[in-house]
Amino acid sequence: MLHLYTPDRGRVGAVAKGVRRVKSRLGGRLEPLSRVRLVMHEGRGELSTISQADSVHSHPALRERRASLERATQACEAVLRLLDSTEPNRPAYNLLCHELALLDASAEAAGRAQALAFRMKLLLAAGFAPELASCAACGEAEHLGAGGVVCAGCEAGSFPIGEEAHRFLVGALVAPLSEAPPAPETALSQADRAIAETLEYHAHVRLRRVT
């Protein structure tokens, strides 16, 4: 059984019969973290059956580096957890393809800042990006809570966020994915918490923290 994310049908469940056989025509083309072009047949149930598979990008290099492999797995997990319906989201699909290609092309792409930048852009693609320009309630901006920055008068239940962390979050949204802004570890930890709490607040999804 395979979990697929597609540009036109969102998340799709499929079965590849006989894929583990030595002479299977599908086995080598359906590796995890691969981008493929498939021919599928819909049955009476929820799962489609894969009858043909062609490789578009197998991302072999990222499989040879543990850090890249872990980041790629985290990225796929985030997409499948946050976008778990059959409703298509082409920006999210393109973002994931770009992330896997970056991780395949360079070991440097497996850094913490880049992984957090991916999550920020995924939040944006899913429509859950936090409010970072002004208080989510009244206009000022000092702390992170209620799905975005809030001022001192509205900070109940929020947590402090430093200037460097705030700058990173803004930069992660506007800069290309390949150019994630640098930030010290303290700021990245705050940004990680901000992203995690935004996910829980808006989407009711809890992902593993990025370390």
PDB file of C-alpha atoms in Angstrom:
ATOM      1  CA  MET A   1       0.000   0.000   0.000  1.00  0.00           C
ATOM      2  CA  LEU A   2       1.306   3.447  -0.938  1.00  0.00           C
ATOM      3  CA  HIS A   3       0.524   6.951   0.254  1.00  0.00           C
ATOM      4  CA  LEU A   4       0.806   9.348  -2.677  1.00  0.00           C
ATOM      5  CA  TYR A   5       0.532  13.104  -2.958  1.00  0.00           C
ATOM      6  CA  THR A   6      -0.559  14.327  -6.364  1.00  0.00           C
ATOM      7  CA  PRO A   7      -0.925  17.749  -8.014  1.00  0.00           C
ATOM      8  CA  ASP A   8      -4.506  17.224  -9.199  1.00  0.00           C
ATOM      9  CA  ARG A   9      -6.073  14.797  -6.718  1.00  0.00           C
ATOM     10  CA  GLY A  10      -4.410  15.604  -3.421  1.00  0.00           C
ATOM     11  CA  ARG A  11      -3.654  12.614  -1.237  1.00  0.00           C
ATOM     12  CA  VAL A  12      -4.306   9.242  -2.857  1.00  0.00           C
ATOM     13  CA  GLY A  13      -4.062   5.722  -1.482  1.00  0.00           C
ATOM     14  CA  ALA A  14      -2.951   3.035  -3.890  1.00  0.00           C
ATOM     15  CA  VAL A  15      -1.938  -0.608  -4.093  1.00  0.00           C
ATOM     16  CA  ALA A  16       0.959  -1.949  -6.168  1.00  0.00           C
ATOM     17  CA  LYS A  17       0.349  -5.675  -6.573  1.00  0.00           C
ATOM     18  CA  GLY A  18       3.392  -7.907  -6.780  1.00  0.00           C
ATOM     19  CA  VAL A  19       5.763  -4.995  -6.228  1.00  0.00           C
ATOM     20  CA  ARG A  20       8.091  -7.082  -4.059  1.00  0.00           C
ATOM     21  CA  ARG A  21       8.633  -9.762  -6.651  1.00  0.00           C
ATOM     22  CA  VAL A  22      12.136  -9.930  -8.092  1.00  0.00           C
ATOM     23  CA  LYS A  23      10.877  -9.481 -11.670  1.00  0.00           C
ATOM     24  CA  SER A  24       8.309  -6.799 -10.857  1.00  0.00           C
ATOM     25  CA  ARG A  25       8.278  -3.922 -13.370  1.00  0.00           C
ATOM     26  CA  LEU A  26       7.108  -1.541 -10.629  1.00  0.00           C
ATOM     27  CA  GLY A  27       9.407  -2.266  -7.684  1.00  0.00           C
ATOM     28  CA  GLY A  28      12.394  -0.088  -8.502  1.00  0.00           C
ATOM     29  CA  ARG A  29      10.201   2.854  -9.519  1.00  0.00           C
ATOM     30  CA  LEU A  30       8.062   3.035  -6.397  1.00  0.00           C
ATOM     31  CA  GLU A  31      10.691   3.727  -3.779  1.00  0.00           C
ATOM     32  CA  PRO A  32       9.752   6.154  -0.971  1.00  0.00           C
ATOM     33  CA  LEU A  33      10.566   9.838  -1.623  1.00  0.00           C
ATOM     34  CA  SER A  34      10.454   9.355  -5.396  1.00  0.00           C
ATOM     35  CA  ARG A  35       8.619  11.492  -7.920  1.00  0.00           C
ATOM     36  CA  VAL A  36       6.848   9.275 -10.431  1.00  0.00           C
ATOM     37  CA  ARG A  37       4.264   9.282 -13.193  1.00  0.00           C
ATOM     38  CA  LEU A  38       1.628   6.603 -12.644  1.00  0.00           C
ATOM     39  CA  VAL A  39      -1.215   4.903 -14.439  1.00  0.00           C
ATOM     40  CA  MET A  40      -3.848   3.825 -11.915  1.00  0.00           C
ATOM     41  CA  HIS A  41      -7.220   2.140 -12.074  1.00  0.00           C
ATOM     42  CA  GLU A  42      -9.964   2.987  -9.611  1.00  0.00           C
ATOM     43  CA  GLY A  43     -11.852   0.083  -8.102  1.00  0.00           C
ATOM     44  CA  ARG A  44     -14.917  -0.031  -5.913  1.00  0.00           C
ATOM     45  CA  GLY A  45     -12.969   0.733  -2.744  1.00  0.00           C
ATOM     46  CA  GLU A  46     -10.945   3.757  -1.720  1.00  0.00           C
ATOM     47  CA  LEU A  47      -7.643   2.405  -3.050  1.00  0.00           C
ATOM     48  CA  SER A  48      -6.527   2.655  -6.661  1.00  0.00           C
ATOM     49  CA  THR A  49      -4.406  -0.039  -8.296  1.00  0.00           C
ATOM     50  CA  ILE A  50      -1.138   0.952  -9.951  1.00  0.00           C
ATOM     51  CA  SER A  51      -0.624  -0.665 -13.340  1.00  0.00           C
ATOM     52  CA  GLN A  52       2.282   1.376 -14.674  1.00  0.00           C
ATOM     53  CA  ALA A  53       5.014   3.551 -13.140  1.00  0.00           C
ATOM     54  CA  ASP A  54       7.662   5.747 -14.729  1.00  0.00           C
ATOM     55  CA  SER A  55      10.363   7.570 -12.783  1.00  0.00           C
ATOM     56  CA  VAL A  56      10.477  11.361 -12.984  1.00  0.00           C
ATOM     57  CA  HIS A  57      13.072  11.894 -10.249  1.00  0.00           C
ATOM     58  CA  SER A  58      14.208   9.107  -7.908  1.00  0.00           C
ATOM     59  CA  HIS A  59      16.356  11.395  -5.691  1.00  0.00           C
ATOM     60  CA  PRO A  60      19.139   8.811  -5.263  1.00  0.00           C
ATOM     61  CA  ALA A  61      21.672  11.156  -3.653  1.00  0.00           C
ATOM     62  CA  LEU A  62      19.530  12.101  -0.664  1.00  0.00           C
ATOM     63  CA  ARG A  63      19.186   8.413   0.233  1.00  0.00           C
ATOM     64  CA  GLU A  64      22.951   8.223   0.698  1.00  0.00           C
ATOM     65  CA  ARG A  65      23.027  10.929   3.389  1.00  0.00           C
ATOM     66  CA  ARG A  66      21.303  10.276   6.684  1.00  0.00           C
ATOM     67  CA  ALA A  67      20.546  13.941   7.406  1.00  0.00           C
ATOM     68  CA  SER A  68      19.040  14.476   3.942  1.00  0.00           C
ATOM     69  CA  LEU A  69      17.000  11.291   4.232  1.00  0.00           C
ATOM     70  CA  GLU A  70      15.588  12.360   7.601  1.00  0.00           C
ATOM     71  CA  ARG A  71      14.689  15.838   6.315  1.00  0.00           C
ATOM     72  CA  ALA A  72      12.997  14.370   3.245  1.00  0.00           C
ATOM     73  CA  THR A  73      10.976  11.996   5.424  1.00  0.00           C
ATOM     74  CA  GLN A  74       9.951  14.879   7.690  1.00  0.00           C
ATOM     75  CA  ALA A  75       8.850  16.942   4.701  1.00  0.00           C
ATOM     76  CA  CYS A  76       6.695  14.143   3.292  1.00  0.00           C
ATOM     77  CA  GLU A  77       5.196  13.435   6.704  1.00  0.00           C
ATOM     78  CA  ALA A  78       4.310  17.118   7.150  1.00  0.00           C
ATOM     79  CA  VAL A  79       2.523  17.223   3.794  1.00  0.00           C
ATOM     80  CA  LEU A  80       0.578  14.020   4.412  1.00  0.00           C
ATOM     81  CA  ARG A  81      -0.420  15.080   7.939  1.00  0.00           C
ATOM     82  CA  LEU A  82      -1.385  18.655   7.081  1.00  0.00           C
ATOM     83  CA  LEU A  83      -2.980  17.937   3.698  1.00  0.00           C
ATOM     84  CA  ASP A  84      -4.720  14.624   4.252  1.00  0.00           C
ATOM     85  CA  SER A  85      -7.675  15.021   1.884  1.00  0.00           C
ATOM     86  CA  THR A  86      -8.290  14.435  -1.811  1.00  0.00           C
ATOM     87  CA  GLU A  87      -8.554  18.185  -2.396  1.00  0.00           C
ATOM     88  CA  PRO A  88      -5.648  19.201  -4.656  1.00  0.00           C
ATOM     89  CA  ASN A  89      -3.097  21.799  -3.563  1.00  0.00           C
ATOM     90  CA  ARG A  90      -0.669  22.381  -6.403  1.00  0.00           C
ATOM     91  CA  PRO A  91       1.466  24.950  -4.496  1.00  0.00           C
ATOM     92  CA  ALA A  92       2.049  22.371  -1.740  1.00  0.00           C
ATOM     93  CA  TYR A  93       2.842  19.700  -4.328  1.00  0.00           C
ATOM     94  CA  ASN A  94       5.334  21.955  -6.102  1.00  0.00           C
ATOM     95  CA  LEU A  95       6.875  22.943  -2.765  1.00  0.00           C
ATOM     96  CA  LEU A  96       7.447  19.305  -1.790  1.00  0.00           C
ATOM     97  CA  CYS A  97       8.960  18.516  -5.194  1.00  0.00           C
ATOM     98  CA  HIS A  98      11.312  21.470  -4.804  1.00  0.00           C
ATOM     99  CA  GLU A  99      12.299  20.432  -1.277  1.00  0.00           C
ATOM    100  CA  LEU A 100      13.145  16.869  -2.326  1.00  0.00           C
ATOM    101  CA  ALA A 101      15.141  18.150  -5.297  1.00  0.00           C
ATOM    102  CA  LEU A 102      17.124  20.511  -3.068  1.00  0.00           C
ATOM    103  CA  LEU A 103      17.874  17.760  -0.565  1.00  0.00           C
ATOM    104  CA  ASP A 104      19.003  15.507  -3.397  1.00  0.00           C
ATOM    105  CA  ALA A 105      21.246  18.170  -4.906  1.00  0.00           C
ATOM    106  CA  SER A 106      23.123  19.317  -1.801  1.00  0.00           C
ATOM    107  CA  ALA A 107      23.922  18.106   1.699  1.00  0.00           C
ATOM    108  CA  GLU A 108      23.765  21.720   2.884  1.00  0.00           C
ATOM    109  CA  ALA A 109      20.019  21.764   2.229  1.00  0.00           C
ATOM    110  CA  ALA A 110      19.506  19.444   5.217  1.00  0.00           C
ATOM    111  CA  GLY A 111      20.121  22.242   7.728  1.00  0.00           C
ATOM    112  CA  ARG A 112      17.639  23.189  10.424  1.00  0.00           C
ATOM    113  CA  ALA A 113      16.931  26.652   8.997  1.00  0.00           C
ATOM    114  CA  GLN A 114      16.023  25.242   5.603  1.00  0.00           C
ATOM    115  CA  ALA A 115      13.739  22.602   7.135  1.00  0.00           C
ATOM    116  CA  LEU A 116      11.891  25.271   9.125  1.00  0.00           C
ATOM    117  CA  ALA A 117      11.625  27.464   6.041  1.00  0.00           C
ATOM    118  CA  PHE A 118       9.951  24.549   4.250  1.00  0.00           C
ATOM    119  CA  ARG A 119       7.402  24.231   7.050  1.00  0.00           C
ATOM    120  CA  MET A 120       6.663  27.956   6.979  1.00  0.00           C
ATOM    121  CA  LYS A 121       6.019  27.836   3.244  1.00  0.00           C
ATOM    122  CA  LEU A 122       3.898  24.713   3.695  1.00  0.00           C
ATOM    123  CA  LEU A 123       1.789  26.574   6.248  1.00  0.00           C
ATOM    124  CA  LEU A 124       1.334  29.337   3.696  1.00  0.00           C
ATOM    125  CA  ALA A 125       0.340  26.873   0.963  1.00  0.00           C
ATOM    126  CA  ALA A 126      -2.187  25.285   3.325  1.00  0.00           C
ATOM    127  CA  GLY A 127      -3.632  28.666   4.322  1.00  0.00           C
ATOM    128  CA  PHE A 128      -2.403  28.527   7.922  1.00  0.00           C
ATOM    129  CA  ALA A 129       0.560  30.924   7.926  1.00  0.00           C
ATOM    130  CA  PRO A 130       0.744  32.919  11.188  1.00  0.00           C
ATOM    131  CA  GLU A 131       0.060  36.657  11.270  1.00  0.00           C
ATOM    132  CA  LEU A 132       3.518  38.226  11.579  1.00  0.00           C
ATOM    133  CA  ALA A 133       2.977  41.874  10.671  1.00  0.00           C
ATOM    134  CA  SER A 134       0.685  42.956  13.499  1.00  0.00           C
ATOM    135  CA  CYS A 135      -1.280  41.689  16.496  1.00  0.00           C
ATOM    136  CA  ALA A 136      -3.833  39.092  15.496  1.00  0.00           C
ATOM    137  CA  ALA A 137      -6.293  40.943  17.733  1.00  0.00           C
ATOM    138  CA  CYS A 138      -5.481  44.675  17.768  1.00  0.00           C
ATOM    139  CA  GLY A 139      -2.329  45.744  15.930  1.00  0.00           C
ATOM    140  CA  GLU A 140       0.866  45.706  18.030  1.00  0.00           C
ATOM    141  CA  ALA A 141       3.324  42.786  17.868  1.00  0.00           C
ATOM    142  CA  GLU A 142       5.478  41.336  20.645  1.00  0.00           C
ATOM    143  CA  HIS A 143       4.604  37.705  21.380  1.00  0.00           C
ATOM    144  CA  LEU A 144       3.438  34.622  19.495  1.00  0.00           C
ATOM    145  CA  GLY A 145       0.035  33.195  20.336  1.00  0.00           C
ATOM    146  CA  ALA A 146      -3.495  32.692  19.002  1.00  0.00           C
ATOM    147  CA  GLY A 147      -2.062  31.609  15.664  1.00  0.00           C
ATOM    148  CA  GLY A 148       0.065  34.750  15.166  1.00  0.00           C
ATOM    149  CA  VAL A 149       1.874  37.607  16.875  1.00  0.00           C
ATOM    150  CA  VAL A 150      -0.034  39.393  19.625  1.00  0.00           C
ATOM    151  CA  CYS A 151       0.623  42.532  21.631  1.00  0.00           C
ATOM    152  CA  ALA A 152       1.221  42.880  25.368  1.00  0.00           C
ATOM    153  CA  GLY A 153      -2.459  43.524  25.993  1.00  0.00           C
ATOM    154  CA  CYS A 154      -3.505  40.339  24.218  1.00  0.00           C
ATOM    155  CA  GLU A 155      -0.646  38.047  25.257  1.00  0.00           C
ATOM    156  CA  ALA A 156      -2.488  35.668  27.594  1.00  0.00           C
ATOM    157  CA  GLY A 157      -1.465  32.130  26.648  1.00  0.00           C
ATOM    158  CA  SER A 158       1.305  33.291  24.311  1.00  0.00           C
ATOM    159  CA  PHE A 159       5.097  33.001  24.577  1.00  0.00           C
ATOM    160  CA  PRO A 160       7.847  35.591  23.962  1.00  0.00           C
ATOM    161  CA  ILE A 161       9.523  35.602  20.571  1.00  0.00           C
ATOM    162  CA  GLY A 162      12.774  37.438  19.922  1.00  0.00           C
ATOM    163  CA  GLU A 163      13.528  39.848  17.107  1.00  0.00           C
ATOM    164  CA  GLU A 164      15.846  37.371  15.374  1.00  0.00           C
ATOM    165  CA  ALA A 165      13.223  34.617  15.445  1.00  0.00           C
ATOM    166  CA  HIS A 166      10.578  37.005  14.113  1.00  0.00           C
ATOM    167  CA  ARG A 167      12.957  38.120  11.338  1.00  0.00           C
ATOM    168  CA  PHE A 168      13.638  34.494  10.440  1.00  0.00           C
ATOM    169  CA  LEU A 169       9.927  33.645  10.197  1.00  0.00           C
ATOM    170  CA  VAL A 170       9.269  36.606   7.926  1.00  0.00           C
ATOM    171  CA  GLY A 171      12.332  35.852   5.815  1.00  0.00           C
ATOM    172  CA  ALA A 172      11.384  32.183   5.509  1.00  0.00           C
ATOM    173  CA  LEU A 173       8.103  33.208   3.903  1.00  0.00           C
ATOM    174  CA  VAL A 174       9.476  35.704   1.406  1.00  0.00           C
ATOM    175  CA  ALA A 175      12.868  34.211   0.450  1.00  0.00           C
ATOM    176  CA  PRO A 176      13.206  31.340  -2.053  1.00  0.00           C
ATOM    177  CA  LEU A 177      13.275  27.928  -0.414  1.00  0.00           C
ATOM    178  CA  SER A 178      16.896  27.488  -1.472  1.00  0.00           C
ATOM    179  CA  GLU A 179      17.846  30.712   0.312  1.00  0.00           C
ATOM    180  CA  ALA A 180      16.534  30.150   3.847  1.00  0.00           C
ATOM    181  CA  PRO A 181      17.684  33.039   6.064  1.00  0.00           C
ATOM    182  CA  PRO A 182      20.390  32.222   8.631  1.00  0.00           C
ATOM    183  CA  ALA A 183      19.615  32.537  12.339  1.00  0.00           C
ATOM    184  CA  PRO A 184      21.214  31.485  15.647  1.00  0.00           C
ATOM    185  CA  GLU A 185      20.018  28.283  17.303  1.00  0.00           C
ATOM    186  CA  THR A 186      18.048  30.187  19.954  1.00  0.00           C
ATOM    187  CA  ALA A 187      16.059  31.972  17.270  1.00  0.00           C
ATOM    188  CA  LEU A 188      15.513  28.737  15.329  1.00  0.00           C
ATOM    189  CA  SER A 189      14.195  27.033  18.476  1.00  0.00           C
ATOM    190  CA  GLN A 190      11.709  29.874  18.978  1.00  0.00           C
ATOM    191  CA  ALA A 191      10.723  29.702  15.316  1.00  0.00           C
ATOM    192  CA  ASP A 192      10.254  25.926  15.590  1.00  0.00           C
ATOM    193  CA  ARG A 193       7.939  26.382  18.547  1.00  0.00           C
ATOM    194  CA  ALA A 194       6.013  29.136  16.762  1.00  0.00           C
ATOM    195  CA  ILE A 195       5.470  26.918  13.725  1.00  0.00           C
ATOM    196  CA  ALA A 196       4.469  23.938  15.879  1.00  0.00           C
ATOM    197  CA  GLU A 197       1.943  25.947  17.890  1.00  0.00           C
ATOM    198  CA  THR A 198       0.529  27.545  14.755  1.00  0.00           C
ATOM    199  CA  LEU A 199      -0.028  24.063  13.321  1.00  0.00           C
ATOM    200  CA  GLU A 200      -1.789  22.944  16.473  1.00  0.00           C
ATOM    201  CA  TYR A 201      -3.878  26.119  16.740  1.00  0.00           C
ATOM    202  CA  HIS A 202      -5.081  26.301  13.131  1.00  0.00           C
ATOM    203  CA  ALA A 203      -4.847  22.752  11.798  1.00  0.00           C
ATOM    204  CA  HIS A 204      -4.942  20.641  14.989  1.00  0.00           C
ATOM    205  CA  VAL A 205      -1.852  18.813  13.749  1.00  0.00           C
ATOM    206  CA  ARG A 206       1.185  17.996  15.855  1.00  0.00           C
ATOM    207  CA  LEU A 207       4.456  17.294  14.091  1.00  0.00           C
ATOM    208  CA  ARG A 208       7.812  16.287  15.475  1.00  0.00           C
ATOM    209  CA  ARG A 209      10.008  19.301  16.216  1.00  0.00           C
ATOM    210  CA  VAL A 210      12.840  20.105  13.824  1.00  0.00           C
ATOM    211  CA  THR A 211      16.241  19.527  15.458  1.00  0.00           C
TER     212      THR A 211
END
